[in-house]
XYZ file of C-alpha atoms in Angstrom:
716
model
C -87.610 26.823 -187.140
C -87.511 26.185 -183.604
C -90.181 28.833 -181.688
C -88.999 30.816 -179.017
C -92.017 32.396 -176.782
C -91.308 35.594 -175.146
C -92.508 34.314 -172.063
C -89.062 33.202 -171.337
C -86.484 35.539 -169.676
C -82.675 34.210 -170.042
C -81.026 33.802 -166.940
C -77.638 35.604 -168.753
C -79.883 39.016 -169.504
C -80.737 39.031 -165.862
C -77.317 39.077 -164.737
C -75.048 40.482 -167.599
C -74.884 43.825 -165.849
C -73.118 42.679 -162.725
C -70.000 41.483 -164.891
C -68.212 44.772 -164.657
C -67.935 44.703 -161.042
C -66.300 41.194 -160.952
C -63.013 39.863 -160.890
C -60.467 38.845 -163.250
C -61.113 35.260 -164.135
C -61.358 32.394 -167.192
C -63.975 31.575 -169.249
C -64.437 29.503 -172.434
C -64.698 31.405 -175.242
C -64.498 29.064 -178.644
C -63.998 25.476 -179.080
C -62.539 24.088 -182.444
C -63.368 20.554 -183.255
C -60.279 19.703 -185.104
C -61.755 17.052 -187.778
C -63.083 20.588 -189.485
C -59.089 20.843 -190.589
C -59.319 17.970 -193.139
C -59.076 18.885 -196.330
C -62.472 18.506 -198.939
C -62.715 15.479 -199.745
C -60.924 13.446 -196.572
C -62.873 11.213 -194.750
C -64.077 13.526 -191.875
C -65.355 10.447 -189.526
C -61.622 9.347 -189.244
C -60.333 9.331 -185.662
C -58.228 12.790 -185.015
C -56.575 13.820 -181.381
C -55.880 16.880 -180.997
C -52.812 15.999 -177.873
C -49.856 18.920 -177.367
C -50.647 22.087 -178.689
C -48.371 25.525 -179.037
C -48.628 28.927 -180.737
C -46.619 30.978 -183.338
C -45.031 34.120 -181.752
C -47.557 36.516 -182.598
C -50.299 34.444 -180.518
C -52.514 34.206 -183.341
C -52.094 30.588 -184.919
C -52.099 27.374 -182.861
C -50.380 24.261 -183.742
C -51.336 21.064 -182.338
C -50.180 17.193 -182.835
C -52.614 15.147 -183.883
C -50.904 11.187 -183.788
C -54.070 9.361 -185.459
C -53.888 11.500 -188.188
C -50.052 11.685 -188.807
C -50.358 15.366 -188.809
C -49.908 18.784 -187.053
C -53.240 21.293 -187.324
C -53.057 24.628 -187.443
C -55.759 26.849 -186.024
C -56.035 30.904 -186.897
C -56.826 32.499 -183.453
C -56.780 35.887 -185.123
C -59.985 36.173 -183.590
C -60.497 34.016 -180.562
C -64.027 33.545 -180.248
C -64.089 32.192 -183.989
C -61.031 30.094 -184.378
C -60.624 29.318 -188.135
C -59.228 26.167 -189.636
C -55.688 26.497 -192.071
C -55.410 22.669 -192.622
C -53.106 20.053 -191.963
C -49.588 19.240 -192.346
C -48.733 15.585 -193.451
C -45.659 13.750 -191.708
C -43.993 10.547 -192.419
C -44.202 9.437 -188.785
C -46.648 9.886 -185.723
C -46.104 13.512 -183.999
C -45.789 13.303 -180.565
C -44.866 16.764 -179.285
C -44.937 20.240 -180.831
C -43.031 23.236 -179.869
C -42.639 26.895 -181.367
C -39.952 29.006 -182.318
C -41.518 32.482 -183.755
C -43.371 31.388 -186.958
C -41.660 27.536 -186.681
C -42.443 24.881 -185.178
C -40.291 21.702 -183.875
C -42.115 18.204 -184.188
C -41.184 15.380 -182.448
C -41.997 12.012 -185.112
C -41.662 8.620 -183.974
C -40.807 6.478 -187.073
C -39.898 3.168 -185.003
C -40.505 -0.211 -186.551
C -41.209 -1.544 -182.941
C -40.463 -1.202 -179.440
C -37.064 -2.838 -179.134
C -36.185 -0.775 -182.444
C -37.455 2.719 -181.713
C -36.125 5.504 -183.973
C -37.356 9.325 -184.424
C -36.715 12.796 -185.767
C -37.054 16.337 -184.609
C -38.701 18.308 -187.369
C -38.816 22.072 -188.153
C -41.633 23.490 -190.124
C -42.676 26.779 -191.330
C -45.756 27.232 -189.919
C -47.931 29.337 -193.027
C -46.211 27.296 -195.635
C -46.243 24.015 -194.051
C -42.606 23.672 -195.773
C -40.173 21.211 -194.004
C -37.020 23.697 -193.232
C -34.516 21.301 -191.510
C -34.692 17.352 -189.649
C -32.582 16.000 -187.079
C -32.201 12.211 -185.867
C -32.738 11.702 -182.173
C -31.468 7.779 -181.951
C -34.689 6.910 -180.553
C -38.566 7.533 -180.075
C -39.042 11.066 -179.344
C -41.954 12.184 -176.792
C -41.954 16.160 -174.720
C -40.026 18.538 -176.432
C -39.134 22.472 -175.324
C -37.742 25.288 -176.556
C -34.891 27.235 -174.414
C -36.360 30.468 -173.362
C -33.965 32.701 -175.186
C -34.055 30.423 -178.138
C -30.583 28.777 -177.839
C -31.654 24.989 -178.099
C -34.071 22.408 -178.595
C -34.407 19.806 -176.146
C -36.278 16.690 -176.658
C -37.258 13.808 -174.607
C -36.197 10.616 -176.212
C -38.238 8.027 -174.102
C -38.080 4.607 -176.053
C -41.066 3.559 -174.422
C -41.920 0.208 -173.017
C -44.423 -2.550 -174.373
C -47.112 -2.572 -171.694
C -47.436 -6.115 -173.184
C -44.188 -7.303 -172.580
C -42.384 -8.437 -169.334
C -45.939 -7.671 -167.227
C -45.451 -4.025 -168.586
C -42.565 -3.504 -166.219
C -39.171 -1.675 -166.734
C -36.269 -2.690 -167.739
C -37.516 -3.037 -171.405
C -34.017 -1.815 -173.520
C -32.592 0.155 -175.109
C -32.621 2.923 -172.863
C -33.938 6.330 -173.002
C -31.682 9.900 -173.598
C -32.240 13.527 -173.638
C -31.156 15.219 -177.029
C -30.025 19.081 -176.793
C -29.835 20.622 -180.389
C -28.206 24.015 -180.418
C -30.083 26.309 -182.340
C -28.216 28.951 -184.379
C -29.265 33.087 -184.677
C -31.566 32.322 -187.407
C -33.422 29.414 -185.371
C -31.634 26.936 -187.205
C -30.961 23.098 -186.037
C -27.219 22.492 -185.648
C -27.952 18.683 -185.997
C -24.269 18.217 -186.102
C -23.826 19.552 -182.598
C -26.461 17.544 -181.141
C -25.629 16.157 -177.459
C -27.428 12.941 -176.265
C -27.593 13.023 -172.886
C -27.102 9.891 -170.082
C -29.319 9.727 -167.891
C -28.847 5.866 -166.935
C -27.535 4.769 -163.658
C -29.211 7.536 -161.829
C -32.952 6.458 -160.656
C -33.752 3.713 -157.760
C -36.417 2.279 -160.215
C -34.458 0.564 -163.307
C -31.675 2.735 -163.736
C -30.304 1.007 -166.827
C -33.397 2.024 -168.656
C -34.575 5.523 -168.463
C -37.932 6.226 -169.938
C -37.938 10.138 -170.160
C -41.462 11.789 -170.339
C -41.246 15.318 -170.189
C -38.618 18.713 -170.574
C -38.952 22.033 -169.553
C -36.737 24.830 -169.979
C -36.149 27.277 -167.335
C -34.424 31.045 -167.794
C -31.326 30.317 -166.918
C -31.306 27.431 -169.813
C -31.478 24.550 -167.110
C -33.290 21.150 -168.122
C -35.760 19.628 -166.187
C -36.485 16.345 -166.859
C -39.389 13.415 -165.605
C -38.560 9.472 -165.944
C -41.945 8.503 -165.364
C -41.962 5.068 -164.771
C -38.334 5.444 -163.001
C -40.219 7.519 -160.852
C -37.210 10.112 -160.902
C -36.199 13.784 -161.944
C -32.984 14.986 -163.107
C -31.964 18.318 -164.066
C -29.121 19.017 -166.736
C -27.293 21.987 -168.022
C -27.347 23.041 -171.726
C -24.535 20.697 -172.412
C -26.207 17.379 -171.076
C -24.216 17.783 -167.467
C -26.521 16.402 -164.482
C -26.646 19.151 -161.566
C -28.801 17.467 -159.394
C -30.983 14.271 -159.596
C -33.661 12.705 -157.263
C -36.467 10.311 -156.841
C -39.827 11.790 -157.403
C -41.074 10.214 -154.070
C -44.119 8.990 -152.802
C -47.463 10.389 -151.548
C -49.583 8.721 -148.936
C -53.344 9.175 -149.011
C -56.263 10.001 -146.993
C -59.836 10.394 -148.030
C -59.995 9.173 -152.080
C -62.274 6.328 -153.137
C -60.046 3.531 -154.227
C -62.989 1.348 -155.372
C -64.719 1.084 -158.561
C -68.086 0.343 -157.016
C -70.595 2.272 -158.476
C -70.265 4.424 -155.880
C -68.546 8.143 -154.103
C -67.198 6.931 -151.243
C -64.439 8.551 -149.953
C -63.126 6.989 -146.828
C -60.252 4.858 -148.162
C -56.208 5.535 -147.527
C -53.615 4.676 -149.922
C -50.169 4.075 -148.516
C -47.080 5.394 -150.192
C -48.020 5.935 -153.710
C -45.343 6.800 -155.983
C -45.684 9.843 -157.878
C -44.618 8.408 -161.198
C -44.829 11.986 -162.719
C -45.763 12.903 -166.608
C -45.675 16.622 -166.889
C -42.977 19.465 -165.396
C -43.191 22.966 -165.411
C -40.532 25.622 -164.317
C -42.414 28.023 -161.972
C -39.631 30.144 -161.660
C -35.388 29.284 -162.092
C -35.315 27.386 -158.645
C -38.734 25.571 -158.492
C -40.516 23.278 -160.645
C -43.937 21.553 -160.582
C -44.891 18.200 -161.458
C -47.759 16.326 -162.620
C -48.398 13.065 -160.397
C -50.120 11.071 -163.184
C -48.300 7.595 -162.040
C -47.839 4.638 -164.798
C -46.992 1.213 -163.607
C -47.920 1.527 -159.966
C -48.477 4.935 -158.698
C -50.325 8.101 -159.638
C -50.926 10.330 -156.460
C -54.014 12.622 -157.845
C -52.204 15.803 -157.436
C -48.806 18.005 -158.229
C -46.096 18.391 -156.081
C -43.614 21.367 -156.125
C -39.652 20.906 -156.114
C -36.708 23.282 -155.401
C -34.142 22.155 -158.169
C -31.730 20.618 -155.490
C -34.451 18.254 -154.846
C -36.064 19.798 -151.858
C -39.859 18.942 -151.884
C -41.725 22.685 -150.936
C -44.961 21.716 -151.260
C -47.685 18.340 -151.959
C -50.848 18.967 -152.929
C -52.168 15.311 -151.501
C -55.913 15.004 -152.322
C -56.711 18.130 -152.255
C -56.983 18.770 -155.944
C -59.100 15.234 -156.488
C -61.215 16.637 -154.048
C -61.944 19.741 -156.058
C -62.942 17.854 -159.046
C -64.926 15.643 -156.741
C -66.997 18.713 -155.554
C -68.510 20.103 -159.302
C -69.204 16.263 -160.255
C -65.873 15.947 -161.979
C -64.860 12.861 -160.383
C -64.356 9.585 -162.347
C -65.422 6.900 -160.232
C -64.537 4.147 -162.824
C -61.020 5.223 -162.406
C -61.017 4.922 -158.500
C -59.309 1.706 -158.593
C -56.682 3.134 -160.980
C -55.387 6.717 -160.544
C -58.068 8.894 -160.118
C -58.004 12.271 -161.437
C -54.803 11.705 -162.930
C -53.384 14.685 -163.436
C -51.192 14.658 -166.305
C -50.467 18.277 -168.756
C -49.669 21.307 -167.553
C -48.786 25.083 -168.380
C -47.362 27.723 -166.555
C -47.413 31.147 -167.387
C -47.752 34.942 -165.363
C -51.356 36.283 -166.158
C -51.613 40.369 -164.944
C -48.523 40.030 -162.762
C -49.858 36.334 -161.177
C -47.835 33.367 -161.849
C -50.422 30.362 -162.686
C -49.903 26.876 -163.245
C -52.622 25.059 -165.597
C -52.913 21.683 -164.475
C -54.901 19.233 -166.735
C -56.849 16.275 -165.363
C -57.313 13.615 -167.800
C -59.913 11.382 -166.550
C -61.677 14.239 -164.646
C -61.598 16.645 -167.575
C -60.841 19.888 -166.167
C -58.144 22.286 -165.782
C -57.102 23.193 -162.323
C -55.760 27.315 -162.494
C -53.653 27.712 -159.522
C -51.923 31.006 -158.118
C -48.055 30.200 -157.757
C -46.780 33.867 -155.862
C -45.670 31.499 -153.038
C -44.466 28.233 -154.384
C -44.724 26.790 -151.276
C -48.508 27.863 -151.004
C -50.363 27.574 -154.267
C -53.788 28.848 -154.315
C -56.605 27.296 -156.421
C -57.757 30.143 -158.539
C -60.724 28.528 -160.938
C -61.557 24.879 -162.358
C -61.974 25.235 -166.093
C -64.383 22.621 -168.163
C -62.031 21.498 -170.516
C -63.638 18.824 -173.143
C -63.055 15.212 -173.035
C -59.022 14.346 -171.819
C -57.377 17.581 -171.907
C -53.516 16.583 -172.738
C -51.840 19.613 -173.914
C -52.025 23.446 -173.166
C -50.551 26.781 -174.657
C -51.022 30.151 -172.320
C -50.463 32.970 -174.397
C -50.728 35.705 -171.965
C -50.051 38.671 -174.379
C -53.518 38.083 -175.616
C -55.135 37.106 -172.316
C -55.642 33.627 -173.857
C -55.255 29.771 -172.583
C -55.574 26.939 -175.469
C -56.641 23.356 -174.068
C -55.986 20.301 -176.373
C -58.515 17.374 -175.488
C -57.203 14.158 -177.230
C -60.449 11.892 -176.932
C -62.207 11.663 -180.201
C -65.782 9.615 -180.474
C -68.624 9.372 -182.876
C -70.091 12.369 -180.376
C -68.361 15.408 -179.344
C -65.189 14.047 -181.143
C -61.665 16.351 -180.361
C -61.269 19.323 -179.693
C -59.048 22.759 -179.088
C -60.638 24.982 -176.640
C -60.179 28.818 -175.972
C -60.315 30.367 -172.729
C -60.130 34.360 -172.306
C -58.764 35.762 -168.977
C -60.972 39.005 -168.798
C -63.225 40.863 -166.091
C -66.474 39.166 -165.706
C -67.760 36.348 -162.707
C -66.213 32.610 -163.306
C -69.242 30.779 -165.940
C -68.096 27.694 -164.346
C -68.870 25.468 -162.754
C -72.456 25.662 -162.476
C -73.269 23.565 -159.529
C -70.914 22.683 -156.774
C -70.907 20.713 -153.120
C -68.284 22.815 -151.987
C -69.109 24.494 -148.598
C -70.907 21.231 -147.277
C -70.310 19.697 -143.961
C -68.767 16.495 -145.812
C -67.176 16.059 -148.853
C -70.576 15.064 -150.954
C -69.322 13.320 -154.819
C -71.926 13.778 -156.946
C -72.731 13.264 -160.887
C -74.933 11.978 -163.648
C -78.205 14.118 -162.744
C -80.754 12.539 -164.084
C -84.302 14.270 -162.752
C -85.357 17.362 -160.854
C -88.114 19.013 -159.081
C -88.741 22.502 -157.247
C -89.207 22.307 -153.514
C -89.523 25.545 -151.337
C -87.519 28.552 -150.704
C -85.256 28.435 -153.908
C -84.814 24.326 -153.476
C -84.361 21.795 -155.739
C -83.994 18.265 -155.977
C -82.345 16.089 -158.240
C -81.380 12.529 -158.376
C -78.796 10.395 -160.033
C -78.913 7.548 -162.198
C -77.340 3.892 -162.640
C -74.205 5.147 -162.929
C -74.093 5.191 -159.201
C -76.061 2.003 -159.128
C -74.814 1.223 -155.277
C -75.470 4.647 -154.145
C -79.039 5.930 -154.898
C -79.522 9.401 -153.727
C -81.117 12.618 -153.599
C -79.730 15.854 -153.597
C -80.737 19.203 -151.959
C -80.073 21.689 -153.883
C -80.017 25.766 -153.145
C -80.378 27.491 -156.229
C -80.174 31.287 -154.931
C -76.025 30.738 -154.155
C -73.828 31.204 -157.110
C -73.138 28.318 -158.225
C -76.090 26.852 -157.265
C -74.941 24.368 -154.388
C -75.650 20.895 -152.748
C -76.020 21.386 -149.506
C -77.205 17.768 -148.143
C -77.457 14.476 -149.989
C -80.154 11.705 -148.803
C -78.814 8.001 -149.842
C -81.644 6.094 -150.594
C -82.117 3.016 -148.498
C -84.028 -0.395 -148.722
C -83.965 -2.282 -145.017
C -80.876 0.001 -143.599
C -78.782 -0.948 -146.985
C -77.967 1.443 -150.688
C -81.246 0.559 -152.496
C -79.614 -1.198 -155.528
C -81.488 -2.104 -158.297
C -82.596 1.072 -159.317
C -81.878 3.628 -162.087
C -83.535 6.739 -160.868
C -84.510 9.327 -164.015
C -87.019 11.294 -162.281
C -88.268 12.888 -159.004
C -91.650 14.853 -157.678
C -92.603 15.586 -154.404
C -95.702 13.608 -152.351
C -96.934 16.796 -151.200
C -96.125 15.126 -147.261
C -92.402 16.143 -147.214
C -91.542 12.807 -148.997
C -90.705 11.925 -152.605
C -91.971 9.586 -155.349
C -89.204 8.540 -157.520
C -89.162 6.777 -161.580
C -86.591 4.089 -162.160
C -86.130 3.473 -165.398
C -85.608 -0.726 -166.080
C -83.225 -2.821 -167.538
C -84.485 -6.470 -166.962
C -81.400 -7.890 -168.315
C -79.970 -6.374 -165.438
C -82.484 -7.149 -162.776
C -83.846 -3.638 -162.972
C -87.910 -3.236 -162.231
C -89.576 -0.693 -164.666
C -91.133 1.181 -161.288
C -92.223 4.170 -159.089
C -90.797 3.773 -155.851
C -92.047 6.041 -152.428
C -89.348 7.187 -150.907
C -89.352 9.015 -147.467
C -87.508 12.129 -146.658
C -84.801 10.280 -144.600
C -84.379 8.120 -147.850
C -86.219 4.701 -146.861
C -87.459 3.053 -149.314
C -91.654 2.900 -148.196
C -93.108 1.183 -151.245
C -92.753 0.206 -154.824
C -95.354 0.597 -157.746
C -94.280 -1.788 -160.599
C -95.603 -1.167 -164.277
C -98.147 -2.732 -164.733
C -98.243 -6.182 -166.976
C -99.988 -4.382 -169.882
C -96.677 -2.301 -170.034
C -94.296 -4.910 -168.966
C -95.678 -6.932 -172.428
C -94.449 -4.195 -174.868
C -91.315 -2.708 -172.047
C -88.137 -1.718 -174.026
C -84.976 -0.656 -172.573
C -85.546 3.058 -172.891
C -88.487 3.422 -170.237
C -89.205 5.898 -167.314
C -87.607 9.626 -168.243
C -89.213 11.809 -165.387
C -91.648 11.572 -163.422
C -94.637 15.033 -161.737
C -97.641 14.919 -159.734
C -100.923 16.595 -160.174
C -103.442 15.957 -157.396
C -103.744 12.273 -156.674
C -102.066 11.545 -160.607
C -98.626 10.549 -160.980
C -97.850 11.397 -164.761
C -94.598 9.180 -166.369
C -92.860 10.804 -169.179
C -91.254 7.330 -171.356
C -88.148 7.823 -172.929
C -88.834 6.274 -176.263
C -91.383 3.996 -178.382
C -92.822 0.337 -177.146
C -93.175 -2.200 -178.933
C -96.897 -1.357 -179.518
C -96.750 2.289 -179.816
C -96.967 3.439 -183.385
C -93.415 5.300 -184.680
C -92.735 8.644 -183.357
C -95.378 8.257 -180.846
C -94.477 7.782 -177.338
C -96.334 6.906 -174.143
C -96.942 9.302 -170.925
C -98.019 6.715 -168.180
C -100.565 7.935 -165.765
C -101.116 6.422 -162.417
C -103.886 7.131 -159.712
C -102.848 7.102 -156.195
C -106.145 6.174 -155.145
C -107.641 3.668 -157.573
C -104.078 2.361 -158.415
C -104.830 2.349 -162.177
C -102.709 3.301 -164.698
C -103.358 4.939 -168.446
C -101.601 6.995 -170.770
C -101.786 9.748 -173.750
C -99.642 9.434 -176.803
C -96.849 12.306 -177.233
C -95.652 13.145 -180.983
C -92.023 12.823 -181.170
C -90.023 15.116 -183.436
C -89.041 13.337 -186.493
C -85.082 13.855 -187.290
C -82.789 12.181 -190.043
C -79.937 11.501 -187.611
C -80.380 9.673 -184.315
C -82.884 9.144 -182.249
C -85.418 11.678 -179.913
C -87.327 11.046 -176.849
C -88.308 12.332 -173.603
C -86.307 12.812 -170.847
C -88.580 15.245 -168.384
C -91.686 15.998 -167.321
C -92.739 18.748 -164.743
C -96.571 19.741 -164.135
C -97.114 23.600 -163.762
C -100.194 25.385 -163.699
C -102.301 24.983 -166.925
C -99.899 23.283 -168.909
C -97.592 19.898 -168.656
C -94.058 20.596 -169.396
C -91.428 18.672 -171.293
C -88.075 18.160 -172.302
C -87.712 16.798 -175.575
C -84.243 16.038 -176.800
C -81.862 13.862 -179.180
C -78.643 11.723 -178.790
C -76.929 14.364 -180.675
C -74.354 16.757 -179.910
C -73.570 20.114 -181.663
C -75.199 18.468 -184.512
C -78.323 18.206 -182.773
C -81.773 18.859 -184.282
C -83.851 19.126 -181.230
C -83.005 20.109 -177.057
C -86.264 21.678 -176.127
C -88.752 22.525 -173.937
C -92.361 22.077 -174.832
C -95.884 21.812 -173.493
C -99.208 20.790 -173.677
C -102.143 21.981 -172.240
C -103.258 20.143 -169.022
C -106.720 19.684 -170.181
C -105.482 17.297 -172.606
C -103.696 15.319 -169.877
C -106.399 12.754 -169.779
C -105.811 9.380 -169.977
C -107.081 6.440 -171.725
C -107.116 2.983 -170.241
C -103.908 0.953 -171.539
C -105.171 -1.702 -174.310
C -107.190 1.285 -175.910
C -106.491 4.046 -178.795
C -104.572 6.641 -176.605
C -105.385 10.232 -177.507
C -102.320 12.410 -178.802
C -101.967 15.450 -177.132
C -100.743 18.389 -178.973
C -97.393 20.000 -178.100
C -95.603 23.560 -178.625
C -92.375 24.258 -178.485
C -91.239 27.004 -176.126
C -87.617 26.879 -175.726
C -84.909 25.995 -178.455
C -82.378 24.718 -175.275
C -79.544 24.192 -178.522
C -78.977 28.255 -178.102
C -78.790 27.748 -174.092
C -76.307 25.228 -174.702
C -74.014 26.968 -177.342
C -73.762 29.717 -175.209
C -71.459 27.874 -173.022
C -68.983 28.011 -176.115
C -68.138 24.252 -175.525
C -69.814 21.726 -177.678
C -73.299 21.407 -177.496
C -74.256 18.327 -174.734
C -76.351 15.718 -175.797
C -78.166 14.752 -172.399
C -80.682 17.567 -171.092
C -81.899 15.365 -168.210
C -83.440 17.618 -165.863
C -85.826 20.193 -165.703
C -87.691 21.658 -162.173
C -90.457 25.048 -162.360
C -91.130 26.400 -158.975
C -94.195 28.151 -158.277
C -93.244 31.616 -159.764
C -92.426 29.759 -162.844
C -88.680 30.329 -163.105
C -87.315 27.277 -164.411
C -83.692 25.186 -164.058
C -82.552 22.842 -166.306
C -79.631 20.413 -165.902
C -77.813 17.910 -168.043
C -76.439 14.472 -167.388
C -72.830 14.047 -167.158
C -73.009 10.276 -167.460
C -70.397 9.576 -164.338
C -67.720 11.459 -165.934
C -67.146 8.102 -168.014
C -66.293 9.118 -171.722
C -67.880 12.394 -171.366
C -66.507 15.749 -170.520
C -67.779 15.680 -167.101
C -69.496 19.257 -167.939
C -72.971 19.581 -166.002
C -75.126 22.739 -166.822
C -77.460 23.630 -164.386
C -79.112 27.007 -165.327
C -82.230 28.919 -165.254
C -84.324 29.790 -168.335
C -86.318 32.681 -166.831
C -89.780 32.337 -165.580
C -93.034 30.790 -167.361
């Protein structure tokens, strides 16, 4: 059982009394891992993916499509803070979309044998029993579905998607897609014989003979808006399938973007005439709709656009949505040369009298909440942490809830459906931002920290940004904490490459020592670097030959200074360490001699355990010890060792083993953010009065949710 001593006071306890005075905000209240919907005895390690999500009329049951499993899953959200599995409904094909009507759901099912022989059905299921009550052939491969607000028909975008490996992945690739409109009777049952297959060929400038309908939505007047993503076109139909209007989605020129996948965040590029190639579309009233400009073949303008249904463009977001994600550390640099933050899914609803869109960034893993009161001037209200790769969303305004389906699934956090509540209280995310700085400061992969003066924390990024090693100056007195400035580390005036910064400490004279974790196969040296306040690399202290002879990849993970001694925490055992013992290196700045002690790691059944930070404070040396697991984590903890035990022995001799005690189980703090427990607790800074700040490393938003938790755990 973890030890939790009373010497630390939770930051939540310190701020709880102010919540009632705050505005209305969305905050995450629960996360549901969709693999838990599998029946007993099934292989829960199989890939799952919550993609499109809908909700029954009573607002109590979520239903989502799960393509890898070939099922639709159900979640009981009667208590939204404690969602419960209701099991999966097996299908005879791949679900592509779901739309609810009452206590039933329409499911688009892809049964295609090949790209050139597409087929599919729209199946109608009773949610409670899983019984299929009707089934209509669609004459092709379905993508998006939508039910008319008055329940008079259901519409399907029949895409007949292209083969990205054929013909250089270009359209046209026949057969063409169409839009299926199926009337519903008074009981909500499909009238398959009355199905209309609306012809949308011959309209687009791009591959007019091969329209590929992507997404559909229906307004209160029964008008259907359809995006043809690969064709960069939009069509408006009536319920009879007649074309009311159609127009190109157009192009956007972007300034101040990063167009290079180069391990640096540099927003100085310009992209000219980028096709929007929209994915999702949502009506916001009877005359206007919004498109999410994800891009596909050639485009992706990284934002959203508001159109009048006659084709008049009334608002273009440009790079503003992407810039907002940059400021909260959610910019996916590895996608810079592609489609950036890649807005894909979208939802619209009115909460407390305010019309809102919820714009899903697939690659940034964020939901942007916009006030759409004035369609010509949307206002960004919030940014929500969604989990990895949000694909679908459903709003439940009658219960003040929002559900987000996240499709990415791997051995770590798995695929989740996350729930947010709109209520009085301060927004709990983001916890760190560069908003308000004089320049657009991109950041991510925070890996080491140290406390300065006056509430200032200095932090470094790791090798994910290997072309841009940086020191960030953070004001912890702001809410959220704010990155005020950034110092780029340079060598002879150029970015100091071949560094993997994992720790930082002060030198007592206004400069810094940083610890770099080596990776010899990439030419990265195990070393301590002395860096000036201006960022100049003044000196390098390589690890000694005794360490280099036994080194492993998982090395320096933190650095702290005690007088003339620099202490460096190594993450995991080297070749000469007993199992479960990791070195804490000591370097004497005066004698230039090295030594070490052994730190005993916690034994776990799954994965590995290592150190990820070290900080000296008073009579104690504090560490962050963690495993590499997520919500099944066995340890994420702040531990401490009496300073009088930190007496290094020379390298090569038997090292003294220090005695540790646990002072904070950080799993409780991480679970309190109502997502999954993050694996990488990497930073810790302790001020003179004992106030302690913790941060997580978001891995540069690469196969990660991008969430950075930056929070105080009170005073030591």
